[in-house]
Short mmCIF file of C-alpha atoms in Angstrom, two decimals:
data_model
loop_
_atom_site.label_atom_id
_atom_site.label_comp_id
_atom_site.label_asym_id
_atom_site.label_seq_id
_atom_site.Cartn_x
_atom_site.Cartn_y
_atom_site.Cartn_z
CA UNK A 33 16.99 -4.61 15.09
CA UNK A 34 19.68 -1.38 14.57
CA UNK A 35 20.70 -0.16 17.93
CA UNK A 36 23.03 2.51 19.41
CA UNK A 37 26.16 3.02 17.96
CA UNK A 38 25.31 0.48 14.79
CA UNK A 39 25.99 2.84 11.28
CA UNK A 40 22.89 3.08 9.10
CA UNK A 41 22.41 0.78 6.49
CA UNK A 42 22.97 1.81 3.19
CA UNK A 43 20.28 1.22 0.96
CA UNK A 44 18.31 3.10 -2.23
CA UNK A 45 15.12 5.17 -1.71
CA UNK A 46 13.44 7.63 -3.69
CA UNK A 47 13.24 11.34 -1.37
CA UNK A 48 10.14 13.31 -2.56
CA UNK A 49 11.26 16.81 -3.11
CA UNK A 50 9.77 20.04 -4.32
CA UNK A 51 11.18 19.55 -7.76
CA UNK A 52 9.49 15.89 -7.80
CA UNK A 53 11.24 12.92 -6.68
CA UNK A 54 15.32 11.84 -6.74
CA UNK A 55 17.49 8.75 -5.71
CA UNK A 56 18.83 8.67 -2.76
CA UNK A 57 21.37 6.71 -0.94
CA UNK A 58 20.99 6.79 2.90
CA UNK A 59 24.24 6.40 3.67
CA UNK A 60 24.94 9.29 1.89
CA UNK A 61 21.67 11.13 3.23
CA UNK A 62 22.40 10.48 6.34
CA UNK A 63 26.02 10.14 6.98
CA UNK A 64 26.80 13.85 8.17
CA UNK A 65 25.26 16.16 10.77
CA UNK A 66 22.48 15.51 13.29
CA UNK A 67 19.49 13.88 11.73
CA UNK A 68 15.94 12.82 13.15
CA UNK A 69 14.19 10.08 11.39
CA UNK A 70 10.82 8.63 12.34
CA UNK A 71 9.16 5.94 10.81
CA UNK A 72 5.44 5.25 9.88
CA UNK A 73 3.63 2.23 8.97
CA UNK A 74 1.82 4.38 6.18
CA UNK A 75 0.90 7.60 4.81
CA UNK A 76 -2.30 8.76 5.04
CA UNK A 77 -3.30 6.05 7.88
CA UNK A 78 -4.91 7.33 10.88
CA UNK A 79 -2.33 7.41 13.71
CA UNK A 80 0.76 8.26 10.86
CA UNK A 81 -1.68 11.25 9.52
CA UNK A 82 -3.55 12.55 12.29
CA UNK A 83 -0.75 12.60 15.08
CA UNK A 84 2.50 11.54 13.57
CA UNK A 85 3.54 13.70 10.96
CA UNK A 86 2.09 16.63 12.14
CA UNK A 87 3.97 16.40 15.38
CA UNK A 88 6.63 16.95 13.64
CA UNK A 89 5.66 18.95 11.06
CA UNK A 90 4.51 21.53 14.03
CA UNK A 91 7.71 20.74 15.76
CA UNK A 92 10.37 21.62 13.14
CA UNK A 93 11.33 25.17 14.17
CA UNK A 94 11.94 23.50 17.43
CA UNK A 95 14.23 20.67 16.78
CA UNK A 96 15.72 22.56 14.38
CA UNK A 97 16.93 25.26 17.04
CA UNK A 98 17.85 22.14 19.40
CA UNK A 99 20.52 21.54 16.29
CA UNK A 100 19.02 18.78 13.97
CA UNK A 101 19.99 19.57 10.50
CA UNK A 102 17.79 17.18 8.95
CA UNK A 103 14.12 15.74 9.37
CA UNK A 104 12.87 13.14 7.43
CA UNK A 105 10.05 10.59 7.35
CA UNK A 106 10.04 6.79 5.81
CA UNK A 107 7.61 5.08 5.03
CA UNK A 108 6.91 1.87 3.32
CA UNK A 109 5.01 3.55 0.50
CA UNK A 110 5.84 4.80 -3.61
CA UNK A 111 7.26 8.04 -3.74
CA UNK A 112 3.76 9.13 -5.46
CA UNK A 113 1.71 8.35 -2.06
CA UNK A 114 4.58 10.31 -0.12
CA UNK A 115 4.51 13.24 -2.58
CA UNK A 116 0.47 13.79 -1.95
CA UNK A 117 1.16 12.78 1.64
CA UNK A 118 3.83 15.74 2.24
CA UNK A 119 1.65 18.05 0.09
CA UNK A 120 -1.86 17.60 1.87
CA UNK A 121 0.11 17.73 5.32
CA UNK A 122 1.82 20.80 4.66
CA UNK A 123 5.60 19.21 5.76
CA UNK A 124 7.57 21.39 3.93
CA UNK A 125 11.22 21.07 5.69
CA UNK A 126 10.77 17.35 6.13
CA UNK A 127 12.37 15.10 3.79
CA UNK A 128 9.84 12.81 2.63
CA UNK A 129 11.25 9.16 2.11
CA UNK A 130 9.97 6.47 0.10
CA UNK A 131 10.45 2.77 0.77
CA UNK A 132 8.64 1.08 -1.50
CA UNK A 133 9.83 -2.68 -1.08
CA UNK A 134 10.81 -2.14 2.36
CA UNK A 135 14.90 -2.51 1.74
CA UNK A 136 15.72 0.12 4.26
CA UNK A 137 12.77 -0.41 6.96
CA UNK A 138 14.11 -5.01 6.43
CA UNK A 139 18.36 -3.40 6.91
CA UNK A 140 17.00 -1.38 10.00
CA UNK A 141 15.30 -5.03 11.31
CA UNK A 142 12.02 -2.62 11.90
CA UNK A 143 9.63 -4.44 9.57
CA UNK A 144 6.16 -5.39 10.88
CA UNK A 145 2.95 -7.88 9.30
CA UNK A 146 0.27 -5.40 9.48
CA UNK A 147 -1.80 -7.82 7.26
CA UNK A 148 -4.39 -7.36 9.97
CA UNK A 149 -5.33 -4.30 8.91
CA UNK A 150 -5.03 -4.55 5.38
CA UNK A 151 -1.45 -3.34 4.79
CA UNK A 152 0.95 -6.18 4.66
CA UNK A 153 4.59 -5.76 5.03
CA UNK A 154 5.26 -2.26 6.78
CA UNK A 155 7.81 -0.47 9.12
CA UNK A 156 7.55 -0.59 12.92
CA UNK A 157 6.58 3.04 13.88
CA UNK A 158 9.79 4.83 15.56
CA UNK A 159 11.80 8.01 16.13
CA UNK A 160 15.39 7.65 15.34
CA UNK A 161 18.14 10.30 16.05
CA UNK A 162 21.33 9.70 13.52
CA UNK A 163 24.45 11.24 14.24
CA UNK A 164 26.90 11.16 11.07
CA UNK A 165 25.76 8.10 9.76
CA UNK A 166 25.63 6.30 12.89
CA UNK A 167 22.47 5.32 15.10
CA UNK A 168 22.68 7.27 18.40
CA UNK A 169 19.02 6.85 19.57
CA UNK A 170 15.39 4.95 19.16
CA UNK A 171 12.46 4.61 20.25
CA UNK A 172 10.37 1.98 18.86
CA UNK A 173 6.48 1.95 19.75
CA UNK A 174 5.40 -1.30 21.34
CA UNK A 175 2.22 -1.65 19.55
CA UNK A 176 1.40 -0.80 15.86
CA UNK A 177 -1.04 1.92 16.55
CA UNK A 178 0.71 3.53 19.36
CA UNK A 179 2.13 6.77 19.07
CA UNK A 180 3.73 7.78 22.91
CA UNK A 181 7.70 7.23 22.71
CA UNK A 182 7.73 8.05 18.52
CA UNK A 183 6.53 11.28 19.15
CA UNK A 184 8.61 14.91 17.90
CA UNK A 185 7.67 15.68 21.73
CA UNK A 186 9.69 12.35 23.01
CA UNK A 187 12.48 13.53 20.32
CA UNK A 188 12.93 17.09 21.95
CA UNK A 189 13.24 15.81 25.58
CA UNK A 190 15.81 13.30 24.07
CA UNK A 191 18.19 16.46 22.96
#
C-alpha cells in the first residue's frame, strides 16, 4: 500500500466535469498544490452516499479555507455512475473521479474483494492528503463499511 512520502502513481482516469467527462492523468492532476482525495468503494452505496460524500461535500468551504486547492473523489465506477452520483449529491467543487478497471485504486495497493456484497473488485475506503504529487497523509478504514478515520471531519483535524 502507498504511504507517506511515496509520489502518486500515475495512471489514466476519466474526471466527470460540468462540461461532461475528460482524461485525466493523475500525476498531472495531482502533482501541484495541496489536494484531498478520499476513496469509496462505490457510488450510490449506502455508507459512500449517505455519510461519505456528503461529508465532504458539506465540508468544502472548510477545507478549502484550511488551504486545499483541490477535492476529489475515486471511485471504482464508469464515469456515467460518477456523473449521476455528483449530480444527485449536489458536489459541485469536488472533482469526481472515475476508475473504472481499478488501475489507480491496484497502483495505490488500496483494492478490496467486496464480492460479499455484490460488488467485486473495489477500492479500500480512505482519505488521502497529496502534497505536489507526493502522498503526505492516509487514513485507511479498517473495515469495508466503516466510515470513522475517512471522514472530511478526520481530514480537517489532520490540517
Amino acid at each position: 500500500m502507498i504511504a507517506a512520502g511515496d509520489p502518486i502513481p500515475d495512471v489514466a482516469l476519466k474526471a466527470v466535469t460540468p462540461a461532461g467527462t475528460e482524461d485525466v492523468r493523475t500525476g498531472e492532476l495531482f502533482a501541484t498544490g495541496k489536494i484531498v482525495l478520499f476513496g469509496v468503494p462505490g457510488a450510490f452505496t449506502p455508507v459512500c452516499s449517505d455519510f461519505h460524500l456528503p461529508g465532504f461535500v458539506l465540508k468544502t468551504d472548510e477545507l478549502k479555507a484550511k488551504g486545499i486547492d483541490t477535492i476529489a473523489c475515486v471511485s471504482v465506477n464508469d464515469a456515467f455512475v460518477m456523473g449521476a452520483w455528483a449530480n444527485s449529491e449536489a458536489a459541485e467543487g469536488i472533482v469526481m473521479l472515475a476508475d473504472d478497471a481499478a488501475a489507480f485504486t491496484a497502483a495505490m495497493g488500496l483494492t478490496t474483494d467486496a464480492s460479499s456484497f455484490g460488488l467485486g473488485t473495489r477500492s479500500e475506503r480512505y482519505a488521502a492528503i497529496i502534497e505536489n504529487g507526493v502522498l503526505t497523509s492516509i487514513r485507511v478504514e479498517k473495515e469495508f463499511v466503516d466510515h470513522e478515520v475517512s471522514t472530511a471531519e478526520h481530514v480537517l483535524a489532520a490540517l
